[in-house]
Coordinates of C-alpha atoms in Angstrom, one line a residue:
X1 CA -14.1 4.1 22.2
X2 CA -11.3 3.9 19.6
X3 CA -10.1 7.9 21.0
X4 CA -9.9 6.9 24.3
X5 CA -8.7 3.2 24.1
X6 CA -5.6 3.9 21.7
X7 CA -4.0 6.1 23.6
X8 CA -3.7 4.4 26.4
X9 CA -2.9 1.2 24.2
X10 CA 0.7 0.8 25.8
X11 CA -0.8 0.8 29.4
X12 CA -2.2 -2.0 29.3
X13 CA -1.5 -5.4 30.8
X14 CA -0.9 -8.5 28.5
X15 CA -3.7 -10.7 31.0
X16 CA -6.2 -7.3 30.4
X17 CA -5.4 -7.1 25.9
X18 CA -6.1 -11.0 26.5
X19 CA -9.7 -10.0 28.4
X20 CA -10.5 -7.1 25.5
X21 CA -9.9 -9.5 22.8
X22 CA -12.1 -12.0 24.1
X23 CA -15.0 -9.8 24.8
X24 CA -14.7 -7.9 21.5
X25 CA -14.8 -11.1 19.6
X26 CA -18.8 -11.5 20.5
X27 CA -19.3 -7.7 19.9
X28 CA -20.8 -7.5 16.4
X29 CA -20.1 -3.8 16.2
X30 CA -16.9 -3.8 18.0
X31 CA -14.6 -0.5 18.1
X32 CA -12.8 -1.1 14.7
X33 CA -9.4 0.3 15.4
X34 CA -8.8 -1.0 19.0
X35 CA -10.0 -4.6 17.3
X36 CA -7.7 -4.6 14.6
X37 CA -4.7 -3.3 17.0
X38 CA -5.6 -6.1 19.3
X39 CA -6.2 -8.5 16.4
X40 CA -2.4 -7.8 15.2
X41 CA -0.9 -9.2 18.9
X42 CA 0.4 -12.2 19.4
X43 CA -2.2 -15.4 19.1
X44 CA -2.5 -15.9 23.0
X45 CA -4.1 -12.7 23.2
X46 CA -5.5 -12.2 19.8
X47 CA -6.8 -15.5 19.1
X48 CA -10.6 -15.0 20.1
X49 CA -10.9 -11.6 18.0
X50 CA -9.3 -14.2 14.9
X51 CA -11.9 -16.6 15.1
X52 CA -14.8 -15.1 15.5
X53 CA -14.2 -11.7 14.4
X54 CA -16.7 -10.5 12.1
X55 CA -14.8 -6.8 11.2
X56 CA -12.0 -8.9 9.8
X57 CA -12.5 -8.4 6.1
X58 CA -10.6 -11.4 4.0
X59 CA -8.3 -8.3 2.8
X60 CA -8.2 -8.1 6.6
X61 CA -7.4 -11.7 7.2
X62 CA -4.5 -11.6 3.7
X63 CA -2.4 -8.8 5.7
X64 CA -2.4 -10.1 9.2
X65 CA -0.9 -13.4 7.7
X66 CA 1.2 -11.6 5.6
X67 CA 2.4 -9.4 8.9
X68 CA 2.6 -12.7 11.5
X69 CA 3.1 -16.1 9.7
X70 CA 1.3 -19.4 10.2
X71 CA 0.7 -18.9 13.6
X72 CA -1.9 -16.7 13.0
X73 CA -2.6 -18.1 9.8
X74 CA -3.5 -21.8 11.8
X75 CA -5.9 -19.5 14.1
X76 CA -7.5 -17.9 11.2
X77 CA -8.4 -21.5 9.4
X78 CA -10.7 -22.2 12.4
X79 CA -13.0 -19.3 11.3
X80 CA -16.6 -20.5 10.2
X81 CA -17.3 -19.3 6.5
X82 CA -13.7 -18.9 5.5
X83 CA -13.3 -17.9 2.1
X84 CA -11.9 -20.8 0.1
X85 CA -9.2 -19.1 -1.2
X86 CA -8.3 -17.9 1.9
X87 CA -8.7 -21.3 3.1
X88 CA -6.7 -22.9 0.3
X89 CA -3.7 -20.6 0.8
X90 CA -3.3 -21.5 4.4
X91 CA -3.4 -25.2 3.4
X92 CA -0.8 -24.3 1.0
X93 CA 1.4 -22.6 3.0
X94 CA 0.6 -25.2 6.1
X95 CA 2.2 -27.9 3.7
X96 CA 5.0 -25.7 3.1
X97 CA 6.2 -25.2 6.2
X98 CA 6.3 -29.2 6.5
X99 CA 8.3 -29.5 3.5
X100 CA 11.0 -26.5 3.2
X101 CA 12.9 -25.8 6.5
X102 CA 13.4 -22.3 7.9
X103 CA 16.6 -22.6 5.8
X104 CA 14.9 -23.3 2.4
X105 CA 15.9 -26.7 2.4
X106 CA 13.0 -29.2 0.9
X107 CA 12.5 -31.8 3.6
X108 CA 11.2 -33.7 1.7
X109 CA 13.0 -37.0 0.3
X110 CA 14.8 -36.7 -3.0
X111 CA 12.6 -39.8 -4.4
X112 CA 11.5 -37.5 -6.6
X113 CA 8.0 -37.2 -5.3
X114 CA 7.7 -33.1 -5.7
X115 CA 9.1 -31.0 -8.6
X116 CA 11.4 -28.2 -7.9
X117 CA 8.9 -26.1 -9.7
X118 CA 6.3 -26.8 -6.8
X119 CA 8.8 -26.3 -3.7
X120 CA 10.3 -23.0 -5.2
X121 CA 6.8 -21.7 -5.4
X122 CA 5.5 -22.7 -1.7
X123 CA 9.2 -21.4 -0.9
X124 CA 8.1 -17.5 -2.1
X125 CA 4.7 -17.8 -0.4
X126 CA 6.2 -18.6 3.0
X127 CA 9.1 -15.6 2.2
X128 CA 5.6 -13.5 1.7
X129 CA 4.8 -14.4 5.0
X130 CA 7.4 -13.8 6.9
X131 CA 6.7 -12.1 10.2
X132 CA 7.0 -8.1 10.8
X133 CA 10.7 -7.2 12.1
X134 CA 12.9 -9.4 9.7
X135 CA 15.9 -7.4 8.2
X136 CA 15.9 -8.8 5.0
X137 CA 12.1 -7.8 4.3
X138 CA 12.0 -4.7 6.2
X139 CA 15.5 -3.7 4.8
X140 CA 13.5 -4.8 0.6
X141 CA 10.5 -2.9 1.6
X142 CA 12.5 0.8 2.6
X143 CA 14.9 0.4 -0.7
X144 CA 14.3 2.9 -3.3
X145 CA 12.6 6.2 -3.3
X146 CA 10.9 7.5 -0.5
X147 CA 8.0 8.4 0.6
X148 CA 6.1 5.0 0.8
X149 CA 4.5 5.0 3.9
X150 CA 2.5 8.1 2.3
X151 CA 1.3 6.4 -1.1
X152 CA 0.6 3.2 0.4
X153 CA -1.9 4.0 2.8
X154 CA -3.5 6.3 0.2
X155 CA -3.4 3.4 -2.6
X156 CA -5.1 0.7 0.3
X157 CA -7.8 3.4 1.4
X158 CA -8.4 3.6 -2.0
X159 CA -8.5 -0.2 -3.1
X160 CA -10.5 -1.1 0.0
X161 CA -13.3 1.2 -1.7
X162 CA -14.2 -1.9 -4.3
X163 CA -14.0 1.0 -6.4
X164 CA -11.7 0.0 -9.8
X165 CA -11.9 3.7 -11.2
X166 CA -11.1 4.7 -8.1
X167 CA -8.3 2.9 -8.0
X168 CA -6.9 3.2 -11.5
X169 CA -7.3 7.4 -10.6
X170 CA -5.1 7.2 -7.3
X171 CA -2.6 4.8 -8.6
X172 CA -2.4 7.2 -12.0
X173 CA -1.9 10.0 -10.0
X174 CA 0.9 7.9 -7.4
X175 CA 3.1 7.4 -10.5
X176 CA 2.4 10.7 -12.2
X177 CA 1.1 8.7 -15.6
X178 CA -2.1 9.4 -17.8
X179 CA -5.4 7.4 -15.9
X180 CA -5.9 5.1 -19.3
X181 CA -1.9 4.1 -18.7
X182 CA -3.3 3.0 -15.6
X183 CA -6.1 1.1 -16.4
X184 CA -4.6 -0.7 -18.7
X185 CA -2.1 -1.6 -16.2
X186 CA -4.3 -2.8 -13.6
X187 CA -6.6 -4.6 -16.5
X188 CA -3.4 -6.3 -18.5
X189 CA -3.6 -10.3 -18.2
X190 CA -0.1 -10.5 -17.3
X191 CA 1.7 -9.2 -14.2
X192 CA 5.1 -7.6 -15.5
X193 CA 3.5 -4.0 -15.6
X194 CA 1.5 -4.1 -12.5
X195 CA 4.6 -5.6 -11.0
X196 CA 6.8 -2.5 -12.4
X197 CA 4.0 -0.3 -10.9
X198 CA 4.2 -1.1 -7.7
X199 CA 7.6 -1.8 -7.4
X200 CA 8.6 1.3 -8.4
X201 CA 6.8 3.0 -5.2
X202 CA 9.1 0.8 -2.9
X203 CA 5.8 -1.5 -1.6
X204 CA 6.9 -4.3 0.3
X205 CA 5.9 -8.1 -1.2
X206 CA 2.9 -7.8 1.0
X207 CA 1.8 -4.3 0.4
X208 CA 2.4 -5.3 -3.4
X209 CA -0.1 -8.2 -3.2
X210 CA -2.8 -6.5 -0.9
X211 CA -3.4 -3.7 -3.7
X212 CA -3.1 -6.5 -6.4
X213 CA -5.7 -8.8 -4.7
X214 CA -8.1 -5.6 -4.2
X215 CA -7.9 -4.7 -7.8
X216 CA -8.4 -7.5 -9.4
X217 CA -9.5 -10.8 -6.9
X218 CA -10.5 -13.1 -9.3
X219 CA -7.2 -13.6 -9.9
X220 CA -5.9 -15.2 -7.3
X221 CA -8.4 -18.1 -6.3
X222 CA -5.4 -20.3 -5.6
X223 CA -1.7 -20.9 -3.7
X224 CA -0.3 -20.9 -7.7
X225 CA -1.8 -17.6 -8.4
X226 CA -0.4 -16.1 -5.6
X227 CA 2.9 -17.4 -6.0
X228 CA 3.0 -16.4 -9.7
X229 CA 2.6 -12.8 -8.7
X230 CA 5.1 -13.1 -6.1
X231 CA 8.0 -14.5 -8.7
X232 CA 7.2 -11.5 -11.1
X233 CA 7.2 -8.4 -8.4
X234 CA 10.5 -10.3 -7.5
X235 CA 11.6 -10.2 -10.8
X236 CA 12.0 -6.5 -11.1
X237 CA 14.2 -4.2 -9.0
X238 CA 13.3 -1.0 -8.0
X239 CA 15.9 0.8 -11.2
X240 CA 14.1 -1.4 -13.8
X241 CA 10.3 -0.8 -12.3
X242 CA 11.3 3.3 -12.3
X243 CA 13.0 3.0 -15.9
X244 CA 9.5 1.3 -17.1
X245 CA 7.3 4.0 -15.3
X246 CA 9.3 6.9 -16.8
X247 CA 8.5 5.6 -20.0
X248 CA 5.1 5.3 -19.3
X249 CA 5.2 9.5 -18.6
X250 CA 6.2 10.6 -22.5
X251 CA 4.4 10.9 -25.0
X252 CA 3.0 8.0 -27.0
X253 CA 5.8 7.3 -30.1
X254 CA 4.7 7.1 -33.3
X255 CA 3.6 3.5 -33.2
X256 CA 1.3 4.8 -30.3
X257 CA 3.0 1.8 -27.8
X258 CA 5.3 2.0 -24.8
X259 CA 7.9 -0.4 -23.9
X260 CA 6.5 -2.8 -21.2
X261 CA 8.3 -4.4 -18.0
X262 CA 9.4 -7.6 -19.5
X263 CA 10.6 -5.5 -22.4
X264 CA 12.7 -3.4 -20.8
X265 CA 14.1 -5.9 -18.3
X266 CA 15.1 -7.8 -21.9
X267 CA 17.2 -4.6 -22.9
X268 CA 18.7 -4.1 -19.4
X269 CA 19.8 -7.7 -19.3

């Protein structure tokens, strides 16, 4: 179905994608790429297939708000079973959108009632979800070497596995480092290195986070979480992340320890 719908994808009426999506949506077994290419449209047509869709995964679900915003973010929180995280991330972001303008300015009154702490971080959550198209992200996400939109889909097959070695094997061998460097980056409690990682591969914000959340999930059971990782793969450009990942390619020193991101962002500044 997928062979001989896709190719004729750009055919095909607006009324007739809005008549696909709707009967897909009660197909349990539904042709998986014409669903998801129908599921990324606008919510007038792709609405059904965002409720009730069971082939959308919560990775699924993560990217599609990353890609289109809170309109399809407002859809998705009408699914039944929602994960809670999921959940609490569109609340969060819902809020968000009340309180910071599209200019960044807190609407909020300045009474005092919410710390600067809190609106900076619903700020970056909303910047994470800013719709496909904008210069700003699209012109972040090509900066730096090329080659991206080879590794990334490579490191997402790979991450949607569930497989960690897996994982820490095909990011290893993205950044050319030893498979236990890579572990221990994907395993470290802090973000800095994982940050540095990806960074240095020119992912976008959301590309960034999808491979994060698939690695390590438990993480990010909250708005906070998410926000936190968002502030540190901000915090590194794309000359310190490749500085921190050549290090990572020599030899061990003496002591047996490389440098991390933070450390070398400390010697750059």
């Amino acid at each position: 179905m997928d062979d001989l719908a896709l190719p004729l994808y750009g055919c095909v009426s607006a009324e007739a994608r809005r008549f696909a999506a709707a009967a897909l949506s009660e197909v349990p077994h539904a042709p998986v790429g014409l669903a998801r290419r129908l599921a990324n449209e606008p919510v007038e047509i792709s609405a059904p297939l965002l409720v009730r869709g069971e082939f959308l995964t919560d990775i699924d679900l993560v990217a599609l708000i990353g890609r289109h915003g809170m309109a399809h973010a407002r859809v998705i929180a009408r699914r039944r079973r929602l994960n809670p995280r999921i959940a609490e991330l569109i609340r969060a972001l819902e809020a968000a959108s009340v309180a910071i303008g599209p200019d960044g300015v807190n609407r909020k009154s300045a009474s005092g009632e919410e710390s600067p702490v809190v609106t900076q971080t619903r700020h970056r959550l909303l910047a994470m979800m800013r719709p496909a198209g904008d210069p700003v992200q699209d012109d972040a996400a090509n900066a730096g070497a090329p080659g991206n939109e080879d590794v990334y889909p490579r490191l997402r097959a790979t991450a949607l596995t569930g497989s960690r070695p897996l994982f820490h094997t095909a990011l290893a061998e993205a950044l050319e480092i030893d498979p236990a460097k890579a572990h221990e980056v994907l395993e470290a409690d802090e973000y800095s290195n994982l940050a540095a990682a990806l960074r240095s591969l020119s992912l976008s914000e959301e590309q960034a986070f999808l491979l994060a959340m698939c690695a390590r999930p438990l993480r990010f059971g909250n708005g906070k979480a998410i926000g936190r990782f968002i502030e540190t793969y901000r915090a590194v450009d794309f000359e310190q992340a490749s500085r921190t990942v050549c290090q990572w390619r020599r030899p061990s020193s003496a002591s047996g320890s490389t440098p991390s991101a933070a450390d070398l962002n400390r010697r750059a500044s």
